[in-house]
Each structure stands twice: as structure tokens, then as C-alpha cells.
Amino acid sequence: MSEKLQIHDSFWLLLATILLIDTEMVFPAFLFCAAVHELGHFIMIHLFKGTIQCFHISAAGGMMQYQLPRLSHQADLCIALGGPLFGLLLAYGASLAHAQLIAGASLLLSVFNLLPIPPLDGGRALESLFFPGHAFPKAIAYFFAVLVFFGGIYLGIAHNGWGLAVMGLLLVFEQQIGLQSAYIQGKI
């Protein structure tokens, strides 16, 4: 792979696993919606005259590392919200075209990505509104990560779908690791 595009083994493993069990072909719809989402970030980066340093694709999703010509919190906010914006536009357009699977997948991805939890786009947007290391975005992120986890437990018990609980647990761990790292670095 080139240095700018890095596709991790976890993505290939996820892709193979899902294609084996996805008899309804839902995953390709989500993959298409994720590509449109990332296109939204890409376009916003270029609107602010930024350059893409690297694009990582893993089982956890895509992540662009970019550099802007000058530090701009407004640009970071717009770039973070560009993906969900394009996803919501896709959901609206797909619903008008009666493509319900695409509309639902895009809406789900966009709303989930707007949660104020880093590394999700909503978390990045929230962080761009505060100076680096501010405690408020970290507290909000931890609260929402725990909320997703407990919401997932409820859905797991009520509907036997444990995916959201697993995702919530991963987000809680991500926040805990981030908080521990901040304590170690003396930021909190």
C-alpha cells in the first residue's frame, strides 16, 4: 500500500467476516455510505486548502490525517462536521429516491458519528470549540460513551442485539485511556 492510504488487516478481516454472514447485503450499503461520509471530510479539507497526510482504514472505520496551511478552529469544526453533513444529505436524497437501505444506513452512520465522543466526528467538533486539554469535552465524551454502553445493554437484553453495547464499551475504554493519558501528561 502507498504511504498515504493504509488499509489495516483488521479491515480485511472484518470485510471477510461480514461478507460471509451478510446474506441481505446490508454491509455494501454501509460501506457506500461510509465512503460518502469520508468524501464529505475530503471536500471540506480541500475547501480549507488542507492536504491529506494519510488515510487509515481499519475495522473501526476511516480516519484522515490532514494538515491545514494555518491553525483554524473553524476549519477543524467544518471538517469534522463535513462527513456527517454529506451523510445526512445522502440519507435525504436516498429517501426521496425510495432507497430505504441507503437512507437508513447513512442516517444511522451520520447520527452515530455526531455523538460528542472522540474519535467520532461530534467529539472532534466539540473539541475544536475549546482549547486543547479542556476538561469539559472530556467529561461530555465520557458521559455519552457510558450512555451508549448502557443503552446497548438495554437493547441487548430487550432485543438480543449486543452490538451497541460492545461499541459503547469500546468507546468507554477509549475515553478512559484518553483520560489516563491526559493525567500522565499532566493535562488534567
mmCIF file of N, CA and C in Angstrom, residues 21 30-31 33 44 49 52 56 59 72 74 78 84-85 92 110-112 115-117 129 137 142 162-163 165-166 186:
data_model
loop_
_atom_site.group_PDB
_atom_site.id
_atom_site.type_symbol
_atom_site.label_atom_id
_atom_site.label_comp_id
_atom_site.label_asym_id
_atom_site.label_seq_id
_atom_site.Cartn_x
_atom_site.Cartn_y
_atom_site.Cartn_z
ATOM 1 N N ILE A 21 -21.371 -13.586 6.508
ATOM 2 C CA ILE A 21 -22.620 -13.683 7.277
ATOM 3 C C ILE A 21 -23.706 -12.719 6.809
ATOM 4 N N PHE A 30 -23.690 0.077 3.827
ATOM 5 C CA PHE A 30 -22.970 0.835 4.856
ATOM 6 C C PHE A 30 -21.603 1.286 4.343
ATOM 7 N N LEU A 31 -20.941 0.430 3.577
ATOM 8 C CA LEU A 31 -19.637 0.773 3.020
ATOM 9 C C LEU A 31 -19.763 1.965 2.061
ATOM 10 N N CYS A 33 -22.129 4.269 2.155
ATOM 11 C CA CYS A 33 -22.442 5.436 2.986
ATOM 12 C C CYS A 33 -21.201 5.955 3.699
ATOM 13 N N MET A 44 -14.210 19.058 2.463
ATOM 14 C CA MET A 44 -14.023 20.170 3.414
ATOM 15 C C MET A 44 -12.538 20.467 3.628
ATOM 16 N N LYS A 49 -8.076 24.403 1.930
ATOM 17 C CA LYS A 49 -6.732 24.347 1.351
ATOM 18 C C LYS A 49 -5.781 23.450 2.152
ATOM 19 N N ILE A 52 -4.062 16.102 2.627
ATOM 20 C CA ILE A 52 -4.220 14.816 3.305
ATOM 21 C C ILE A 52 -2.838 14.217 3.512
ATOM 22 N N HIS A 56 -6.238 6.229 6.959
ATOM 23 C CA HIS A 56 -6.212 4.896 7.562
ATOM 24 C C HIS A 56 -7.598 4.283 7.466
ATOM 25 N N ALA A 59 -10.959 -1.782 10.944
ATOM 26 C CA ALA A 59 -12.273 -2.298 11.336
ATOM 27 C C ALA A 59 -13.077 -1.235 12.077
ATOM 28 N N SER A 72 -6.721 26.623 12.481
ATOM 29 C CA SER A 72 -8.036 27.246 12.428
ATOM 30 C C SER A 72 -9.048 26.332 13.110
ATOM 31 N N GLN A 74 -12.223 26.997 13.331
ATOM 32 C CA GLN A 74 -13.404 26.967 12.474
ATOM 33 C C GLN A 74 -13.242 25.913 11.375
ATOM 34 N N CYS A 78 -15.581 22.610 10.772
ATOM 35 C CA CYS A 78 -16.239 22.328 9.489
ATOM 36 C C CYS A 78 -15.793 20.989 8.911
ATOM 37 N N PRO A 84 -20.578 13.958 8.487
ATOM 38 C CA PRO A 84 -21.991 13.789 8.837
ATOM 39 C C PRO A 84 -22.934 14.615 7.954
ATOM 40 N N LEU A 85 -22.506 15.808 7.547
ATOM 41 C CA LEU A 85 -23.342 16.624 6.674
ATOM 42 C C LEU A 85 -23.601 15.907 5.347
ATOM 43 N N TYR A 92 -31.136 11.965 2.980
ATOM 44 C CA TYR A 92 -32.296 12.689 2.464
ATOM 45 C C TYR A 92 -32.540 12.357 0.995
ATOM 46 N N SER A 110 -24.450 8.763 10.225
ATOM 47 C CA SER A 110 -24.293 10.197 10.483
ATOM 48 C C SER A 110 -24.644 10.558 11.917
ATOM 49 N N VAL A 111 -25.765 10.050 12.393
ATOM 50 C CA VAL A 111 -26.192 10.371 13.762
ATOM 51 C C VAL A 111 -25.202 9.793 14.771
ATOM 52 N N PHE A 112 -24.768 8.556 14.558
ATOM 53 C CA PHE A 112 -23.801 7.955 15.470
ATOM 54 C C PHE A 112 -22.504 8.757 15.482
ATOM 55 N N LEU A 115 -22.235 11.869 17.746
ATOM 56 C CA LEU A 115 -22.114 11.787 19.203
ATOM 57 C C LEU A 115 -20.854 12.523 19.640
ATOM 58 N N PRO A 116 -20.911 13.279 20.734
ATOM 59 C CA PRO A 116 -19.764 14.098 21.147
ATOM 60 C C PRO A 116 -18.678 13.281 21.854
ATOM 61 N N ILE A 117 -18.217 12.235 21.170
ATOM 62 C CA ILE A 117 -17.216 11.330 21.735
ATOM 63 C C ILE A 117 -16.059 11.211 20.756
ATOM 64 N N LEU A 129 -14.095 23.451 19.657
ATOM 65 C CA LEU A 129 -14.688 24.650 20.253
ATOM 66 C C LEU A 129 -13.990 25.086 21.537
ATOM 67 N N PRO A 137 -14.996 18.974 27.255
ATOM 68 C CA PRO A 137 -15.253 17.978 26.201
ATOM 69 C C PRO A 137 -14.958 16.550 26.660
ATOM 70 N N TYR A 142 -17.079 11.236 27.992
ATOM 71 C CA TYR A 142 -17.179 10.086 28.900
ATOM 72 C C TYR A 142 -18.643 9.797 29.233
ATOM 73 N N TRP A 162 -26.490 -7.117 20.788
ATOM 74 C CA TRP A 162 -25.463 -6.621 21.702
ATOM 75 C C TRP A 162 -24.413 -5.739 21.020
ATOM 76 N N GLY A 163 -24.580 -5.437 19.748
ATOM 77 C CA GLY A 163 -23.577 -4.660 19.028
ATOM 78 C C GLY A 163 -23.341 -3.274 19.612
ATOM 79 N N ALA A 165 -23.826 -2.325 22.697
ATOM 80 C CA ALA A 165 -23.154 -2.450 23.998
ATOM 81 C C ALA A 165 -21.653 -2.636 23.803
ATOM 82 N N VAL A 166 -21.280 -3.441 22.825
ATOM 83 C CA VAL A 166 -19.856 -3.647 22.534
ATOM 84 C C VAL A 166 -19.229 -2.335 22.076
ATOM 85 N N GLY A 186 -0.035 15.233 32.526
ATOM 86 C CA GLY A 186 -0.240 16.401 33.368
ATOM 87 C C GLY A 186 -1.211 17.409 32.790
#
